Coordinates of C-alpha atoms in Angstrom, one line a residue:
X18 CA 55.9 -2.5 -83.5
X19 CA 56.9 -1.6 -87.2
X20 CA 59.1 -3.8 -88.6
X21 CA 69.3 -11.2 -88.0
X22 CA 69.2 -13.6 -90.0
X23 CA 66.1 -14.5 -93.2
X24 CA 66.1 -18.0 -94.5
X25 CA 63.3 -18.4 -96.3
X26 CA 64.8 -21.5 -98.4
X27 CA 63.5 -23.7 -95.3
X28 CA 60.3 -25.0 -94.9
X29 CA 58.6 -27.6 -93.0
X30 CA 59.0 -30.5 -95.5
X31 CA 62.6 -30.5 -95.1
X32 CA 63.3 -29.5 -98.7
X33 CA 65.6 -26.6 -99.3
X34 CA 64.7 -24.0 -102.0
X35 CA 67.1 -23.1 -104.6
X36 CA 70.3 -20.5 -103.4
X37 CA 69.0 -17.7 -106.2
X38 CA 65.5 -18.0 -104.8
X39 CA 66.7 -17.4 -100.8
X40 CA 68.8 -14.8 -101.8
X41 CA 66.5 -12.1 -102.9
X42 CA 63.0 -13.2 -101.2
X43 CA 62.0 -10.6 -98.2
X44 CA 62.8 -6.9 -98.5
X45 CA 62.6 -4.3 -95.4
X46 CA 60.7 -1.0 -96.8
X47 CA 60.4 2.1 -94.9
X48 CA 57.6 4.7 -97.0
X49 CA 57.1 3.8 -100.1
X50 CA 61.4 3.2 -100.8
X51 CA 62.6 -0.6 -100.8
X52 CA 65.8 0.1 -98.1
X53 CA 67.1 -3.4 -98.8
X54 CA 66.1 -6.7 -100.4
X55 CA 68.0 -10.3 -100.0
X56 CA 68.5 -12.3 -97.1
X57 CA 72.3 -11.5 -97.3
X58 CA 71.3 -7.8 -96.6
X59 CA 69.6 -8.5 -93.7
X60 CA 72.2 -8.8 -91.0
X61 CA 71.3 -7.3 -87.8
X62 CA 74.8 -5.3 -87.6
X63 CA 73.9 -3.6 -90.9
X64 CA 70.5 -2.7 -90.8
X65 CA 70.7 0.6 -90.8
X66 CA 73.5 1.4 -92.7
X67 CA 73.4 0.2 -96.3
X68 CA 75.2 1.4 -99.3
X69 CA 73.4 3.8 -101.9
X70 CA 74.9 1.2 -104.5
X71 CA 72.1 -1.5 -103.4
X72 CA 68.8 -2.0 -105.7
X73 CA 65.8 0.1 -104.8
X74 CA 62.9 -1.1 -105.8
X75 CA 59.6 0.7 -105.7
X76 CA 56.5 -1.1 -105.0
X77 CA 52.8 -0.3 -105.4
X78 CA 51.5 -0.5 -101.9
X79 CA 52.0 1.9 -99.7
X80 CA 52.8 2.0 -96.0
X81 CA 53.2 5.5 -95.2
X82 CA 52.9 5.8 -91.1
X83 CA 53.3 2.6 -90.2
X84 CA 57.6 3.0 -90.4
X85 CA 59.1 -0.1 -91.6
X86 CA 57.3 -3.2 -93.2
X87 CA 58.2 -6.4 -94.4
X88 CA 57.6 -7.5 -98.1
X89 CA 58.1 -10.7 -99.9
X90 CA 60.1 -10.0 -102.8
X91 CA 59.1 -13.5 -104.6
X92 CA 56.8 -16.3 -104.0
X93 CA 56.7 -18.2 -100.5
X94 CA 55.8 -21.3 -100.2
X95 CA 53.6 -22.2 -96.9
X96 CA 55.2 -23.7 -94.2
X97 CA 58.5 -21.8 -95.4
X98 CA 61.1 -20.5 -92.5
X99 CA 61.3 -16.7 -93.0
X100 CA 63.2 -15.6 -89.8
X101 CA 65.3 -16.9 -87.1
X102 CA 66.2 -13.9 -84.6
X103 CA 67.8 -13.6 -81.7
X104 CA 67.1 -10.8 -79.2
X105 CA 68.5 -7.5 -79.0
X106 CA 66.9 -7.0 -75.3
X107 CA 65.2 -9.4 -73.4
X108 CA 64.0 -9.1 -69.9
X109 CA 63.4 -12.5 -68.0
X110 CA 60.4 -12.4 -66.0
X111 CA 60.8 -12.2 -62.1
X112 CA 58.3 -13.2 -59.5
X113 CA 57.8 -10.1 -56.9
X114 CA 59.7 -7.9 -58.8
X115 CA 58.8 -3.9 -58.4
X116 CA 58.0 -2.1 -61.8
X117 CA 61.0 0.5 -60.7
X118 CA 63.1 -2.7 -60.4
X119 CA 62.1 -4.0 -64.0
X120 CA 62.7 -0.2 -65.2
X121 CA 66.1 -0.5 -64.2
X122 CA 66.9 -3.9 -65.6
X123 CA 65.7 -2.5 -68.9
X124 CA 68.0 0.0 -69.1
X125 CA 70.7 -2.1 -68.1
X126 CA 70.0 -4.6 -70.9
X127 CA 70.1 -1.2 -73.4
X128 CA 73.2 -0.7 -71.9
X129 CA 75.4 -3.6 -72.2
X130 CA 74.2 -3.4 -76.2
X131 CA 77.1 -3.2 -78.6
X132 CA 76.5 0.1 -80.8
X133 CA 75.6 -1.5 -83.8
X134 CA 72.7 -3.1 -81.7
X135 CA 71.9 0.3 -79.6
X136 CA 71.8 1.9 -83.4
X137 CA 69.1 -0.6 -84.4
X138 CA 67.5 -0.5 -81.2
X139 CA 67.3 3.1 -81.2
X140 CA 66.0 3.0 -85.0
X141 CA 62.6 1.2 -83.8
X142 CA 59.4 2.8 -84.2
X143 CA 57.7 3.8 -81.1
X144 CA 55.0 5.4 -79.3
X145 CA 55.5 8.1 -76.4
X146 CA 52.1 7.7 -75.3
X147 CA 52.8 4.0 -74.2
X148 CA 54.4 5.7 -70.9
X149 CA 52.0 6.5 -68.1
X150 CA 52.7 9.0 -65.8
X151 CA 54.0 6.5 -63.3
X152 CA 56.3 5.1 -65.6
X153 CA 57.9 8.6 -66.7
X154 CA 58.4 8.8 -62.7
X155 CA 60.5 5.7 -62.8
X156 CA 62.5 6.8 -65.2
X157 CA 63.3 10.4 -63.3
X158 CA 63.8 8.3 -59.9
X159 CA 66.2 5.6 -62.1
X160 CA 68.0 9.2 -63.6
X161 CA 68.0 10.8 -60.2
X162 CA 69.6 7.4 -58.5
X163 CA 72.7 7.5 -61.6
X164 CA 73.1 11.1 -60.5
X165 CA 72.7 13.3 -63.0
X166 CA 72.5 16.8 -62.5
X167 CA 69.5 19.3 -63.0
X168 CA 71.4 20.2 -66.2
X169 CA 71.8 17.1 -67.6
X170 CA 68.5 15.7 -66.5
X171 CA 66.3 16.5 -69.0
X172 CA 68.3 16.0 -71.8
X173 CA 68.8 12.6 -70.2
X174 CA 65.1 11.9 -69.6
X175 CA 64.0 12.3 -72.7
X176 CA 66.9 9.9 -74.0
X177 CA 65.7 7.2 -71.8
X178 CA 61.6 8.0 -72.3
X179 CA 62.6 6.8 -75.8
X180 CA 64.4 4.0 -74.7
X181 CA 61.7 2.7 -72.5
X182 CA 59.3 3.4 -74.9
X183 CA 60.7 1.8 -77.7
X184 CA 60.4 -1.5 -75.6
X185 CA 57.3 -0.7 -74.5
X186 CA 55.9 -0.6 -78.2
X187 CA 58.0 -3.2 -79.4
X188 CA 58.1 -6.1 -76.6
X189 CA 57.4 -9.3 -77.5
X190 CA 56.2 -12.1 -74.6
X191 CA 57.6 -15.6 -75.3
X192 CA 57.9 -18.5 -72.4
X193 CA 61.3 -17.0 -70.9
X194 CA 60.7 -12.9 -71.1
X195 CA 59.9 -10.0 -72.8
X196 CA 61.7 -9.6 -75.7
X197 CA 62.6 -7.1 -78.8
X198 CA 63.8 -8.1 -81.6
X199 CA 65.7 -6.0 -84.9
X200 CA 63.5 -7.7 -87.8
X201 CA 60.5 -9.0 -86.1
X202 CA 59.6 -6.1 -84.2
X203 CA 58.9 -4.2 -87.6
X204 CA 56.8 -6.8 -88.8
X205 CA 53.0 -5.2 -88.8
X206 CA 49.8 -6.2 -87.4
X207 CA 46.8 -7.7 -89.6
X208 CA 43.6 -9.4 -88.0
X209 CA 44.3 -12.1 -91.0
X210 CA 48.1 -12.4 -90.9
X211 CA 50.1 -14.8 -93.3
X212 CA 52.6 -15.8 -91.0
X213 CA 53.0 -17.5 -87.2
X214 CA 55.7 -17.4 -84.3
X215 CA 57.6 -19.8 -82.1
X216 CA 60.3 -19.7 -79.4
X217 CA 63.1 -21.7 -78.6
X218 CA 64.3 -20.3 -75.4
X219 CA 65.5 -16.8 -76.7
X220 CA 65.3 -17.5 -80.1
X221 CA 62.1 -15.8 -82.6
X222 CA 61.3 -18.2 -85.4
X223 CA 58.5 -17.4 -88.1
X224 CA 56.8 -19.6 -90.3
X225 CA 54.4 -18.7 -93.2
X226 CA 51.1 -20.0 -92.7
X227 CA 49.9 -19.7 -96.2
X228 CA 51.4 -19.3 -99.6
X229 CA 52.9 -15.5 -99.9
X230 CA 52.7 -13.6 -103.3
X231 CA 55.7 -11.8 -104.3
X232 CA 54.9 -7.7 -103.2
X233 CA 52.4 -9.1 -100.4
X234 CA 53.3 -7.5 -97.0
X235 CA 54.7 -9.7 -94.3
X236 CA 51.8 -9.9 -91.5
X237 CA 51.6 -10.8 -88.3
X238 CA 48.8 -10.6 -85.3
X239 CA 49.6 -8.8 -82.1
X240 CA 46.4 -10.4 -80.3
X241 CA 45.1 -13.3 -79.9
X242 CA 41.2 -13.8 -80.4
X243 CA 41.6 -13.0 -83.8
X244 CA 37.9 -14.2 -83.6
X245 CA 36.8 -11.7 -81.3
X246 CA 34.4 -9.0 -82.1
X247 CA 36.4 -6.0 -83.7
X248 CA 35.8 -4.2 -81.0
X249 CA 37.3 -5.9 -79.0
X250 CA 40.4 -6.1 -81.3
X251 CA 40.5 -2.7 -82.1
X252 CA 40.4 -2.0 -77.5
X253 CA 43.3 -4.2 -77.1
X254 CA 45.5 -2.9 -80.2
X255 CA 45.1 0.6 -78.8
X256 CA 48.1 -0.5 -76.5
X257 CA 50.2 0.2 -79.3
X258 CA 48.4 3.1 -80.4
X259 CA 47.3 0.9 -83.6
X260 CA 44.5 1.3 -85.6
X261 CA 44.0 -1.5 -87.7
X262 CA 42.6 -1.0 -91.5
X263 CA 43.2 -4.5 -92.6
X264 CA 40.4 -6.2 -94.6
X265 CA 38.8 -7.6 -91.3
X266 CA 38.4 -4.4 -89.9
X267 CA 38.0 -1.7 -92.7
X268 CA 37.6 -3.4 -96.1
X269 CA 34.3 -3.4 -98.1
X270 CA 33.5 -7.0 -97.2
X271 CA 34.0 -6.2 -93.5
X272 CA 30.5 -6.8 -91.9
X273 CA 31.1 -10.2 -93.9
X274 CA 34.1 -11.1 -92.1
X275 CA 32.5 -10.1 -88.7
X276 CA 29.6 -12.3 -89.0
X277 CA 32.2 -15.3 -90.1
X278 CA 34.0 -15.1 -86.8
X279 CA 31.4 -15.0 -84.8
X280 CA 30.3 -17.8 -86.3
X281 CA 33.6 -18.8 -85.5
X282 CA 34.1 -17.7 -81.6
X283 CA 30.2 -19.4 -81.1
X284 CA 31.5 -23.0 -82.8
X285 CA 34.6 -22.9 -80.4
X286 CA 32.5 -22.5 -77.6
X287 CA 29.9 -25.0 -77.9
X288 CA 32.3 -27.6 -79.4
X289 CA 34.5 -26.8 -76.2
X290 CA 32.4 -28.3 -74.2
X291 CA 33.2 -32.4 -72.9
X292 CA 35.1 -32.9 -76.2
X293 CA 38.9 -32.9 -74.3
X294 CA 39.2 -37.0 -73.4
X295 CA 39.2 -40.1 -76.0
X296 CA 36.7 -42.3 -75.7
X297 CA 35.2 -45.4 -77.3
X298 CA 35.0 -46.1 -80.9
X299 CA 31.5 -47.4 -79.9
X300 CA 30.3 -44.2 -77.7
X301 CA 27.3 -42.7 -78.7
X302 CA 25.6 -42.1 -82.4
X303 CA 22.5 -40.1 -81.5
X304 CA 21.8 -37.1 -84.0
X305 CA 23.0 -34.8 -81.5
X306 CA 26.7 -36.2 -82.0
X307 CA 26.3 -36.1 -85.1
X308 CA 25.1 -32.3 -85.1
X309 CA 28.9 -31.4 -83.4
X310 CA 30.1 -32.8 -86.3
X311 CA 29.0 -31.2 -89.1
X312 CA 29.1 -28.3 -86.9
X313 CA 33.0 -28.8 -85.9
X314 CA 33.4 -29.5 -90.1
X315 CA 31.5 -25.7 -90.6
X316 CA 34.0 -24.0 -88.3
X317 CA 36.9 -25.4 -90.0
X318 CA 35.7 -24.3 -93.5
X319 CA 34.7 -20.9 -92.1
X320 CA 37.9 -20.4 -90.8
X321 CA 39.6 -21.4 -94.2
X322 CA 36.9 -18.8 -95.8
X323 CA 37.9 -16.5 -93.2
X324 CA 41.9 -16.8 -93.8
X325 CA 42.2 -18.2 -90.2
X326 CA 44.7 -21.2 -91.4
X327 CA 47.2 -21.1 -88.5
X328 CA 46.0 -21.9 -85.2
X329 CA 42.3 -21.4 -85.3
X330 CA 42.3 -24.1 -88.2
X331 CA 44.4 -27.1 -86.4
X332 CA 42.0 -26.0 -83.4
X333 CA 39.2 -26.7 -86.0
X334 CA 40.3 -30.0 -87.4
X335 CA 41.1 -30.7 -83.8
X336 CA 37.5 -30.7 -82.8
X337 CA 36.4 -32.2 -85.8
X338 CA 38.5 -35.2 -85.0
X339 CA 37.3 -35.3 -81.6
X340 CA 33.5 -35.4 -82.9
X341 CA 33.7 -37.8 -85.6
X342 CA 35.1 -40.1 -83.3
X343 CA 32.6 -39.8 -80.9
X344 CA 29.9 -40.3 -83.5
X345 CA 31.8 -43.6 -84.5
X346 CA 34.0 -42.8 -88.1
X347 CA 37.6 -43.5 -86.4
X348 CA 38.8 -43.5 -89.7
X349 CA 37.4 -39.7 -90.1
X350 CA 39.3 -38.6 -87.1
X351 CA 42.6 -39.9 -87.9
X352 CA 42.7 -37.8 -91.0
X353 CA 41.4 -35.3 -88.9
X354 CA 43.9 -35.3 -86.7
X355 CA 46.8 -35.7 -89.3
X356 CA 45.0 -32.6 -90.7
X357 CA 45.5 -30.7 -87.3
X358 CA 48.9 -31.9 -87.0
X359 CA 50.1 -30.7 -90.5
X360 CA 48.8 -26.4 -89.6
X361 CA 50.1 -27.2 -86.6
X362 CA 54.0 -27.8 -87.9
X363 CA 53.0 -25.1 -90.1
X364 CA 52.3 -22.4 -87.7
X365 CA 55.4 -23.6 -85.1
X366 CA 57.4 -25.9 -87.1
X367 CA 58.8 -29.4 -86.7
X368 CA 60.9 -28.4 -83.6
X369 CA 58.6 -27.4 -80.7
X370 CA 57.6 -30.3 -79.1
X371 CA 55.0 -30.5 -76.1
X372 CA 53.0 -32.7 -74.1
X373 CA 50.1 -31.6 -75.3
X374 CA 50.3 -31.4 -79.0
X375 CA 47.7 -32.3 -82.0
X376 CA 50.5 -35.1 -82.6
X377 CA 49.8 -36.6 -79.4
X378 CA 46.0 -36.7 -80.4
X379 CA 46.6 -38.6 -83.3
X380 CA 48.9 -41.4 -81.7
X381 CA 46.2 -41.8 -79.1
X382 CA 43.6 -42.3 -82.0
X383 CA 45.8 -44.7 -84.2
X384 CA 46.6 -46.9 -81.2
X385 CA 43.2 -47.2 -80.4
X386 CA 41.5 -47.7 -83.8
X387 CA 44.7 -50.0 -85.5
X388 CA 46.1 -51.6 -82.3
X389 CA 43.1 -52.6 -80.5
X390 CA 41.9 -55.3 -83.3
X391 CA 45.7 -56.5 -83.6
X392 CA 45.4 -57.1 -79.7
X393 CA 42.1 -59.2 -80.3
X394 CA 43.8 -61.4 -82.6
X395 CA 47.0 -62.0 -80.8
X396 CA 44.5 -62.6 -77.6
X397 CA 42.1 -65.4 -79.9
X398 CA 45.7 -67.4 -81.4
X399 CA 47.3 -67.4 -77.4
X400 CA 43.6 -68.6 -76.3
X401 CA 43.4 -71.3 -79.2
X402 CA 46.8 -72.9 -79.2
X403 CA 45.9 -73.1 -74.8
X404 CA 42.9 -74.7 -75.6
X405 CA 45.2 -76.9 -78.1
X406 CA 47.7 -78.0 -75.1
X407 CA 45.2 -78.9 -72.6
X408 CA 43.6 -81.4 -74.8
X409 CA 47.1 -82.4 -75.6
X410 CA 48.1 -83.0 -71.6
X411 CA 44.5 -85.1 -71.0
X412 CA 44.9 -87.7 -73.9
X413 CA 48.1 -88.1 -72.9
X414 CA 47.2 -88.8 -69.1
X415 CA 44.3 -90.7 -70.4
X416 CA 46.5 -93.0 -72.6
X417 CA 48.9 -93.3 -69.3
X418 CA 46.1 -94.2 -67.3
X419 CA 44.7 -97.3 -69.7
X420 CA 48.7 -98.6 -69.9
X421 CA 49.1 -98.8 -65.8
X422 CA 45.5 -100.1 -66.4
X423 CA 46.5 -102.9 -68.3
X424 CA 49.7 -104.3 -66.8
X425 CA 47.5 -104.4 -63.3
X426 CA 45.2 -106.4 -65.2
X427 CA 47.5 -108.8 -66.8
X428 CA 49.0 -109.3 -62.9
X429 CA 45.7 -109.4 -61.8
X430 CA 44.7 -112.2 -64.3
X431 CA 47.6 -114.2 -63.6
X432 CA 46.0 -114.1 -59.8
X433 CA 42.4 -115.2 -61.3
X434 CA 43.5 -118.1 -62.6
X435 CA 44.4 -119.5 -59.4
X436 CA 41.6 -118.2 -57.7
X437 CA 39.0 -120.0 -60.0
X438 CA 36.6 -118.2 -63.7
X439 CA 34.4 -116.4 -61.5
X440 CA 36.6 -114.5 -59.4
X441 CA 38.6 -113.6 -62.2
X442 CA 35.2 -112.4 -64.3
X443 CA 34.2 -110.1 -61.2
X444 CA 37.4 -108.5 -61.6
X445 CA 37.8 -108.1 -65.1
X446 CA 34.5 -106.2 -64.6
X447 CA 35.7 -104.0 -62.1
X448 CA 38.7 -103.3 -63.9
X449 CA 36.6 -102.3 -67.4
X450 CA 34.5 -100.1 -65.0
X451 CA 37.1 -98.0 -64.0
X452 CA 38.6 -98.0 -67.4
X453 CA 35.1 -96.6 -68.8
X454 CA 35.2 -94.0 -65.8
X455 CA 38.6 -92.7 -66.6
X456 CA 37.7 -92.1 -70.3
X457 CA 34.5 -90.8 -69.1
X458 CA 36.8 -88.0 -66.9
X459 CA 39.3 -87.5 -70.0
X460 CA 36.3 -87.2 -72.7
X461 CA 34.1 -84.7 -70.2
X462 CA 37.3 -82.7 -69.9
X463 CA 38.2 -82.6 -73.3
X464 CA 34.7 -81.9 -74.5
X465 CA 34.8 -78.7 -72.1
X466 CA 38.1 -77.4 -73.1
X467 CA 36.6 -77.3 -76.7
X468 CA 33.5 -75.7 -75.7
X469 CA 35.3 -73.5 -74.2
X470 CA 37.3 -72.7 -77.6
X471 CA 34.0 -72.8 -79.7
X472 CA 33.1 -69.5 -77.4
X473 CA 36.2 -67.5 -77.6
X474 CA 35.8 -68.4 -81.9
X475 CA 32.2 -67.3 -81.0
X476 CA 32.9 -64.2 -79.5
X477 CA 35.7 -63.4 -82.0
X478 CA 33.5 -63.8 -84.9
X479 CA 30.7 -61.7 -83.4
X480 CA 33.2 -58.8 -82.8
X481 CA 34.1 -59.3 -86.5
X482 CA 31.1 -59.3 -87.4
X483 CA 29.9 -56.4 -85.8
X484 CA 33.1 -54.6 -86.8
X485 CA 32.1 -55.6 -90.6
X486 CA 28.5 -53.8 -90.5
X487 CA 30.3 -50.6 -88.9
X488 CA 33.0 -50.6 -91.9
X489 CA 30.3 -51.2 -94.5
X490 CA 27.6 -48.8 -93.0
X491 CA 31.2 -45.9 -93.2
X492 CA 31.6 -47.1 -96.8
X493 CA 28.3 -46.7 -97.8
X494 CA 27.2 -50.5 -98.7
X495 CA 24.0 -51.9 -98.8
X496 CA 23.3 -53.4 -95.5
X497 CA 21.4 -56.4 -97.0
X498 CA 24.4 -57.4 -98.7
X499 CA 26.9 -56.8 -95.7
X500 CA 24.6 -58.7 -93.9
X501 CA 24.7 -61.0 -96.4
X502 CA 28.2 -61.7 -96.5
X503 CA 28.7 -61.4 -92.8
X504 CA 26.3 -64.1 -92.6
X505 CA 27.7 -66.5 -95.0
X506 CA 32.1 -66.1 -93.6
X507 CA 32.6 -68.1 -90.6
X508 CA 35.1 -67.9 -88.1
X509 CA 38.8 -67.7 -89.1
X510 CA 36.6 -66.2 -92.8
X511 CA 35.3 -63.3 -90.8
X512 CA 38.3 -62.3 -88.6
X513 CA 40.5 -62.3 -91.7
X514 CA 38.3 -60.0 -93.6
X515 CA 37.7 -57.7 -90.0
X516 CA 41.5 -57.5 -89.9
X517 CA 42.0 -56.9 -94.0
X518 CA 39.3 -53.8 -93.3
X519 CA 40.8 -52.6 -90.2
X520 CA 44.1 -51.6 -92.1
X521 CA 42.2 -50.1 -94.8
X522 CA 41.8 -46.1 -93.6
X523 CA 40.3 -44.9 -97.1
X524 CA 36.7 -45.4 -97.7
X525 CA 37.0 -45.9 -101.4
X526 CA 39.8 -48.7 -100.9
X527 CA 37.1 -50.0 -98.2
X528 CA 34.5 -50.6 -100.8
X529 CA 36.1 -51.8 -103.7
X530 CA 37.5 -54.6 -100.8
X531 CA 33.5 -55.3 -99.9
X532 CA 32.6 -55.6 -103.5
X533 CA 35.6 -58.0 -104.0
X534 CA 34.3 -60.2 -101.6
X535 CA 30.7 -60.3 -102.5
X536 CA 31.8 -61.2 -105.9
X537 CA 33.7 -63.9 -104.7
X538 CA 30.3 -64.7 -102.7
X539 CA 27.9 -64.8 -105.5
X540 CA 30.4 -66.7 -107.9
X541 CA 30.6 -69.7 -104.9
X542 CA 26.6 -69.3 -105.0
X543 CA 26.7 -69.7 -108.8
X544 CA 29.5 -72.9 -108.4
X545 CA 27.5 -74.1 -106.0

């Protein structure tokens, strides 16, 4: 590839940059010779023919060979939108479909091009050698098939060997076909590019993944497994005939960089490996788990060392989220994950949304570190005010009992004294007996139902507790003293200080809050 519509005043904050600073921010150069500069320029109808009245503006670097480039005329700002492009040609992908069938769907794609398109088709870079012999046949079968005459044929074939190679070196795969574009498809190749793509159905949208300097060439990676040894790299470039001589590959620190990815491409392996599902704040804390960590944390900074800050970085802080919540620091791998999520919207932008996203990650981990202690407490209060009711329901049966009680007695007495003292003693005693036994039943019952709501408070306030040690052992307290203070808070004391520290996510907020409260400890001690 070698290098319509630039706006670079948007970026993934949703800010706009100022109309002088769009206007003039990406130039196309071709050689050494700026063609063009400001996003006004750039319309894919006039690419190619500008008017000798437009600035030229000579830069210091070079691109001699590799045809057209792309150059940031001032600053970018990271996360910044530098191109949203349409298609000239795309070919949809077909199940089944011969490669002389997709030969002739290319051409007719070419061929229902408008001329200004077909001129900035034509004015690609290509390669002839990306045509095998079987695909020059196509092309004489597809001639052959249109009719053309021995003495028009090889005019005609060499016409449409550039045509077909022109795609060839200039396709680019997205979700719905193969695709080439008039401004992307000049953009060149660098192991450690500075900007990332996206589709939306047809639709090419770039995004810079790091701050550009004005005069700093517009990169971008034909590969993936930038990690890969350069070998490798350099096997699967050949498809375009590339050879890369970016820093990776042929600066002075190049050894350097190979050793960092392999560092790299070895992390991503073994952190790979049973690190895909959530699982338990309170899963295992063995050194090993803790090992992932710090090694999930060294990948991340080797890949911001290495310039990897698209993908390979929210893949990084993606594992690293994953780790520290295995090893039991939720708080860690939320801000982790919000890490991941924020390269992520850099490298695709806000409006590519999948199942399957870094976003989707960190919902998961907020709903189970914020929510789960909000669901305790709602459960303890519906618990408490049951327990509350069914005390309620047996005084008030008991009290009903003892006033049917006593108008049987008074009947019962009025009876007696007919009958004679004695017989009216016997059943007065009777009648106290089953009194006694009925507030026997109601007392057992209530003294069960509060048992009952001394264990839930129980269990609540172990949970707290628990969850207090975990917070202070994260903040970095003295155990003794958390100890200390869990110790002395009881029940509604220790939930309400769980809860306060469960919506706390910074550590530093986390221990000025335990330092509040064994203040307030040691100044009751003092009192006391």
């Amino acid at each position: 590839m070698d290098g319509t519509r630039f706006d670079s005043g948007r970026n993934t904050s949703g800010e706009d940059n100022d109309e002088s600073s769009i206007e003039e921010s990406v130039g196309i150069i071709e050689g050494s010779a700026l063609v063009s500069k400001g996003s006004r320029y750039l319309r894919a109808e006039g690419l190619l023919g500008f008017s000798a009245a437009l600035p030229t503006i000579m830069l210091t670097r070079l691109i001699s060979g590799k045809g057209y480039g792309l150059f940031a005329l001032h600053d970018i700002r990271k996360g910044t939108c530098l191109l949203e492009e349409d298609a000239l040609v795309i070919v949809r992908s077909l199940s089944g479909e011969s490669r002389l069938e997709r030969c002739t769907r290319i051409f007719t794609m070419i061929n229902d091009l408008s001329s200004k398109k077909l001129d900035l088709y034509s004015s690609l870079h290509y390669e002839i050698q990306t045509l095998d012999a079987e695909s020059r046949d196509y092309v004489r079968r597809y001639l052959i098939r249109k009719q053309y005459t021995p003495v028009t044929l090889p005019a005609a074939l060499l016409d449409h060997l550039k045509l077909l190679a022109i795609f060839k070196t200039n396709s680019v795969g997205s979700k719905t076909g193969t695709g080439v574009f008039a401004t992307y498809s000049r953009i060149n190749h660098s192991c450690t590019p500075n900007i990332d793509n996206s589709h939306i159905d047809d639709h090419e949208l770039l995004y810079a993944i790091r701050d550009i300097k004005a005069g700093e060439e517009i990169t971008t990676s034909y590969i993936d497994g930038l990690t890969f040894p350069k070998a490798w790299r350099a096997k699967t470039l050949a498809r375009w005939h590339f050879v890369c001589k970016c820093a990776a590959c042929a600066g002075p620190q190049a050894v350097e960089h190979a050793r960092r990815r392999s560092m790299i491409a070895q992390g991503f392996v073994e952190l790979d490996q049973g690190m895909r599902e959530p699982t338990n704040i309170a899963t295992s804390h063995s050194k090993q788990s803790h090992d992932k960590l710090n090694q999930a944390e060294s990948v991340a900074q080797l890949c911001i060392e290495e310039g990897l800050v698209g993908t390979d970085l929210s893949r990084a802080y993606r594992l690293c989220s994953e780790c520290a919540l295995v090893v039991g620091q939720p708080l860690k791998a939320i801000e982790y994950a919000r890490q991941a999520y924020e390269v992520e919207v850099i490298c695709v932008g806000p409006r590519i949304k999948t199942k399957d996203t870094v976003q989707t990650w960190l919902h998961q981990l907020e709903a189970l570190v914020v929510e789960k202690p909000r669901r305790a407490r709602h459960e303890i209060e519906k618990r408490r005010k049951a327990a509350e009711k069914i005390e309620h329901e047996a005084l008030k049966r008991s009290k009903k009992i003892v006033d049917e009680e006593a108008v049987a007695r008074q009947n019962r007495e009025a009876e007696e004294l007919e009958k004679g003292a004695e017989q009216r003693r016997a059943r007065q005693g009777e009648m106290a007996a089953r009194v006694a036994e009925s507030n026997r039943v109601a007392g057992e019952e209530a003294r069960m139902e509060e048992k009952r709501v001394k264990e839930v408070e129980r269990t609540a306030a172990k949970k707290a507790r628990r969850f207090i040690r975990l917070k202070g052992a994260e903040a970095g307290m003295d155990v003794e003293k958390v100890e200390a203070l869990a110790a002395q808070l009881k029940g509604d004391e220790l939930i309400e200080l769980a809860s306060g520290l469960a919506e706390v996510e910074d550590v530093a907020k986390v221990k000025i809050l335990f330092e509040q409260r064994l203040q307030s400890m040691l100044g009751c001690e003092a009192n006391a």
